[in-house]
Amino acid sequence: SQQGEEDPQALSIQEGENATMNCSYKTSINNLQWYRQNSGRGLVHLILIRSNEREKHSGRLRVTLDTSKKSSSLLITASRAADTASYFCATFTGGGNKLTFGTGTQLKVEL
Amino acid sequence: EAGVVQSPRYKIIEKKQPVAFWCNPISGHNTLYWYLQNLGQGPELLIRYENEEAVDDSQLPKDRFSAERLKGVDSTLKIQPAELGDSAVYLCASSPRRGNTGELFFGEGSRLTVL
């Protein structure tokens, strides 16, 4: 079963623009993570934000977390064609050592 | 450092045939996961191992799916017999130890097509 949903399902932007993806989830979490998946490849970990954090940055990535609304957003600034991929949020519930993925956002960055 | 290795990358079989997927996790990673990913969806957990013990197999369809992780290193996921609905990507992942932050390292996946 999927823990949450991502919005939008698909996003198409021009190179240089910012891309924002949102994730909503259902249960209490220890942390929330974002992964990228290029077509036909495995998932790659991008960034992790703990439940007591509200914002985190890594390079061109900015993640926010609102535990009261059970939601997170991933912002990719100054996007590049190489950012074209599917992006998944995943919630970690430490008790079961379980990572549960959302449904994903398909990002296309056009030249 | 070598990543998670899976084989085969692609497999096409007739329905009712058996199929097996193999995974070699990152050296030293005690926790191993098998995920199922349908087209356009996020991965869904099938089974999680801590060393050689299956600690969460609640989502594994045990009538046709089986898995093993002998000696707590490599793992094999088997489907017998395969059905049309089993067509999907089977992802293996590993993580360093119990109680970690949950960051997973994924293999490239095994894409199964059942005809």
Short mmCIF file of C-alpha atoms in Angstrom, two decimals:
data_model
loop_
_atom_site.label_atom_id
_atom_site.label_comp_id
_atom_site.label_asym_id
_atom_site.label_seq_id
_atom_site.Cartn_x
_atom_site.Cartn_y
_atom_site.Cartn_z
CA SER A 1 0.00 0.00 0.00
CA GLN A 2 1.16 3.57 -0.62
CA GLN A 3 1.50 5.90 2.32
CA GLY A 4 0.76 9.07 0.50
CA GLU A 5 0.05 10.90 -2.67
CA GLU A 6 2.06 13.32 -4.69
CA ASP A 7 0.89 16.30 -6.58
CA PRO A 8 1.09 16.96 -9.44
CA GLN A 9 1.29 13.54 -11.08
CA ALA A 10 3.17 15.11 -13.97
CA LEU A 11 4.98 18.42 -14.42
CA SER A 12 6.56 19.91 -17.53
CA ILE A 13 8.75 23.01 -17.30
CA GLN A 14 11.45 24.84 -19.21
CA GLU A 15 15.11 24.61 -18.29
CA GLY A 16 16.01 27.26 -15.75
CA GLU A 17 12.57 27.33 -14.13
CA ASN A 18 11.85 26.05 -10.64
CA ALA A 19 9.92 22.81 -10.07
CA THR A 20 7.77 22.23 -7.00
CA MET A 21 6.34 18.85 -6.02
CA ASN A 22 4.08 18.18 -3.08
CA CYS A 23 3.59 15.10 -0.96
CA SER A 24 0.85 14.28 1.52
CA TYR A 25 0.94 11.35 3.91
CA LYS A 26 -1.32 9.72 6.45
CA THR A 27 0.46 8.61 9.61
CA SER A 28 3.04 9.90 12.07
CA ILE A 29 6.58 9.65 10.81
CA ASN A 30 10.19 9.71 11.99
CA ASN A 31 11.44 11.29 8.80
CA LEU A 32 10.48 11.94 5.21
CA GLN A 33 12.77 11.30 2.27
CA TRP A 34 12.79 12.17 -1.41
CA TYR A 35 14.11 9.86 -4.11
CA ARG A 36 14.68 10.30 -7.82
CA GLN A 37 14.19 7.59 -10.44
CA ASN A 38 15.44 7.99 -13.98
CA SER A 39 13.54 6.01 -16.59
CA GLY A 40 14.35 2.30 -16.36
CA ARG A 41 16.68 2.74 -13.39
CA GLY A 42 16.60 2.25 -9.64
CA LEU A 43 15.77 4.92 -7.09
CA VAL A 44 18.42 7.30 -5.79
CA HIS A 45 18.16 9.00 -2.40
CA LEU A 46 18.14 12.81 -2.62
CA ILE A 47 17.43 14.29 0.78
CA LEU A 48 16.02 13.43 4.21
CA ILE A 49 14.14 15.69 6.61
CA ARG A 50 13.44 14.65 10.19
CA SER A 51 10.04 15.10 11.79
CA ASN A 52 11.37 17.88 14.05
CA GLU A 53 12.77 19.85 11.12
CA ARG A 54 10.78 22.29 9.00
CA GLU A 55 13.13 23.01 6.13
CA LYS A 56 16.29 21.58 4.66
CA HIS A 57 18.53 22.50 1.75
CA SER A 58 20.93 20.49 -0.38
CA GLY A 59 22.41 22.16 -3.43
CA ARG A 60 19.50 23.11 -5.69
CA LEU A 61 17.04 21.15 -3.56
CA ARG A 62 14.85 22.62 -0.84
CA VAL A 63 12.51 20.45 1.21
CA THR A 64 9.87 21.61 3.63
CA LEU A 65 7.88 19.55 6.09
CA ASP A 66 4.64 20.44 7.87
CA THR A 67 3.79 17.64 10.27
CA SER A 68 0.56 19.33 11.37
CA LYS A 69 -0.71 19.09 7.80
CA LYS A 70 1.13 15.85 7.08
CA SER A 71 2.66 17.32 3.96
CA SER A 72 6.02 18.03 2.38
CA SER A 73 7.26 19.83 -0.68
CA LEU A 74 10.36 19.46 -2.81
CA LEU A 75 11.62 22.49 -4.72
CA ILE A 76 14.23 22.11 -7.44
CA THR A 77 15.66 25.48 -8.40
CA ALA A 78 17.13 26.41 -11.78
CA SER A 79 16.11 23.06 -13.28
CA ARG A 80 18.17 21.31 -15.93
CA ALA A 81 17.26 18.78 -18.60
CA ALA A 82 19.14 16.19 -16.52
CA ASP A 83 16.57 16.67 -13.74
CA THR A 84 13.99 14.92 -15.94
CA ALA A 85 12.91 11.92 -13.85
CA SER A 86 10.23 10.66 -11.48
CA TYR A 87 10.40 11.94 -7.93
CA PHE A 88 9.02 10.01 -4.97
CA CYS A 89 8.50 10.98 -1.38
CA ALA A 90 8.85 8.24 1.21
CA THR A 91 7.97 8.23 4.87
CA PHE A 92 9.94 6.38 7.51
CA THR A 93 8.21 5.03 10.59
CA GLY A 94 10.99 3.94 12.90
CA GLY A 95 8.97 1.45 14.89
CA GLY A 96 8.64 -0.89 11.97
CA ASN A 97 11.85 0.28 10.30
CA LYS A 98 9.62 0.71 7.29
CA LEU A 99 9.96 3.09 4.35
CA THR A 100 6.71 3.65 2.44
CA PHE A 101 6.64 5.43 -0.89
CA GLY A 102 4.19 7.82 -2.47
CA THR A 103 2.83 7.62 -5.98
CA GLY A 104 5.44 9.90 -7.56
CA THR A 105 5.65 13.02 -9.72
CA GLN A 106 6.95 12.72 -13.26
CA LEU A 107 9.07 15.79 -14.04
CA LYS A 108 10.05 16.74 -17.57
CA VAL A 109 12.48 19.61 -18.09
CA GLU A 110 12.60 20.83 -21.66
CA LEU A 111 15.43 22.72 -23.32
CA GLU B 1 32.12 0.79 -3.30
CA ALA B 2 29.89 -1.47 -5.38
CA GLY B 3 26.19 -0.77 -5.29
CA VAL B 4 23.27 -3.16 -5.00
CA VAL B 5 23.46 -5.67 -7.84
CA GLN B 6 20.40 -7.34 -9.30
CA SER B 7 19.96 -9.91 -12.01
CA PRO B 8 18.52 -10.47 -14.47
CA ARG B 9 17.71 -6.91 -15.58
CA TYR B 10 14.99 -8.15 -17.90
CA LYS B 11 13.00 -11.37 -18.01
CA ILE B 12 10.18 -12.42 -20.33
CA ILE B 13 8.28 -15.60 -19.52
CA GLU B 14 5.02 -17.33 -20.33
CA LYS B 15 2.33 -17.36 -17.65
CA LYS B 16 2.49 -20.31 -15.25
CA GLN B 17 6.29 -20.50 -15.64
CA PRO B 18 8.57 -19.98 -12.65
CA VAL B 19 11.01 -17.07 -12.37
CA ALA B 20 13.71 -16.08 -9.91
CA PHE B 21 15.48 -12.80 -9.20
CA TRP B 22 18.78 -12.42 -7.42
CA CYS B 23 20.10 -9.56 -5.33
CA ASN B 24 23.52 -8.85 -3.87
CA PRO B 25 23.34 -5.97 -1.37
CA ILE B 26 26.06 -3.49 -0.52
CA SER B 27 28.74 -5.14 1.58
CA GLY B 28 28.01 -4.79 5.29
CA HIS B 29 24.35 -3.87 4.83
CA ASN B 30 22.35 -6.01 7.22
CA THR B 31 18.88 -5.01 6.03
CA LEU B 32 17.61 -6.10 2.64
CA TYR B 33 14.31 -5.21 0.99
CA TRP B 34 12.37 -6.46 -1.99
CA TYR B 35 9.95 -3.94 -3.50
CA LEU B 36 7.44 -4.32 -6.32
CA GLN B 37 6.93 -1.37 -8.65
CA ASN B 38 4.05 -1.32 -11.08
CA LEU B 39 4.15 1.03 -14.05
CA GLY B 40 3.56 4.63 -13.00
CA GLN B 41 3.45 3.77 -9.30
CA GLY B 42 5.76 4.01 -6.33
CA PRO B 43 7.55 0.94 -4.97
CA GLU B 44 5.59 -1.26 -2.56
CA LEU B 45 7.35 -3.41 0.01
CA LEU B 46 7.16 -7.17 -0.44
CA ILE B 47 9.58 -8.35 2.22
CA ARG B 48 12.28 -7.03 4.55
CA TYR B 49 15.18 -9.02 5.97
CA GLU B 50 17.32 -8.25 8.98
CA ASN B 51 20.34 -10.45 8.30
CA GLU B 52 18.80 -13.81 7.38
CA GLU B 53 15.50 -13.26 9.20
CA ALA B 54 12.40 -12.14 7.33
CA VAL B 55 11.02 -9.55 9.76
CA ASP B 56 8.24 -8.14 7.57
CA ASP B 57 6.67 -10.31 4.88
CA SER B 58 3.08 -9.24 5.42
CA GLN B 59 2.73 -7.97 1.83
CA LEU B 60 4.30 -11.00 0.17
CA PRO B 61 1.69 -13.15 -1.66
CA LYS B 62 2.82 -16.39 -0.13
CA ASP B 63 0.77 -18.65 -2.38
CA ARG B 64 3.11 -17.98 -5.29
CA PHE B 65 5.97 -15.82 -4.01
CA SER B 66 8.85 -16.97 -1.87
CA ALA B 67 12.12 -15.38 -0.82
CA GLU B 68 15.24 -16.42 0.96
CA ARG B 69 18.39 -14.81 2.26
CA LEU B 70 20.71 -17.61 3.19
CA LYS B 71 23.77 -16.56 5.22
CA GLY B 72 22.35 -13.06 5.50
CA VAL B 73 23.96 -11.72 2.32
CA ASP B 74 22.50 -12.48 -1.13
CA SER B 75 18.79 -12.91 -1.58
CA THR B 76 16.54 -14.63 -4.09
CA LEU B 77 12.92 -13.81 -4.85
CA LYS B 78 10.92 -16.49 -6.63
CA ILE B 79 7.52 -16.53 -8.29
CA GLN B 80 5.92 -19.85 -9.10
CA PRO B 81 3.74 -19.92 -11.08
CA ALA B 82 3.84 -16.46 -12.62
CA GLU B 83 0.59 -14.72 -13.59
CA LEU B 84 -0.04 -11.93 -16.08
CA GLY B 85 -0.51 -9.45 -13.23
CA ASP B 86 3.01 -10.11 -11.95
CA SER B 87 4.46 -8.05 -14.80
CA ALA B 88 6.31 -5.28 -12.98
CA VAL B 89 9.75 -4.18 -11.85
CA TYR B 90 11.17 -5.97 -8.82
CA LEU B 91 13.54 -3.72 -6.89
CA CYS B 92 16.04 -4.80 -4.30
CA ALA B 93 17.40 -2.34 -1.74
CA SER B 94 19.67 -2.48 1.27
CA SER B 95 20.49 -0.32 4.26
CA PRO B 96 23.33 -0.38 6.77
CA ARG B 97 21.74 -1.51 9.99
CA ARG B 98 18.63 -1.79 12.07
CA GLY B 99 17.57 1.49 13.61
CA ASN B 100 19.08 3.62 10.89
CA THR B 101 17.35 6.60 9.31
CA GLY B 102 15.73 4.47 6.67
CA GLU B 103 17.80 5.70 3.73
CA LEU B 104 17.79 2.91 1.18
CA PHE B 105 20.23 2.05 -1.57
CA PHE B 106 18.49 0.55 -4.58
CA GLY B 107 19.58 -1.75 -7.35
CA GLU B 108 18.61 -1.12 -10.97
CA GLY B 109 15.67 -3.52 -10.75
CA SER B 110 14.52 -6.63 -12.59
CA ARG B 111 11.80 -5.97 -15.13
CA LEU B 112 9.45 -8.94 -15.52
CA THR B 113 7.08 -9.38 -18.44
CA VAL B 114 4.61 -12.26 -18.25
CA LEU B 115 2.97 -13.19 -21.56
#
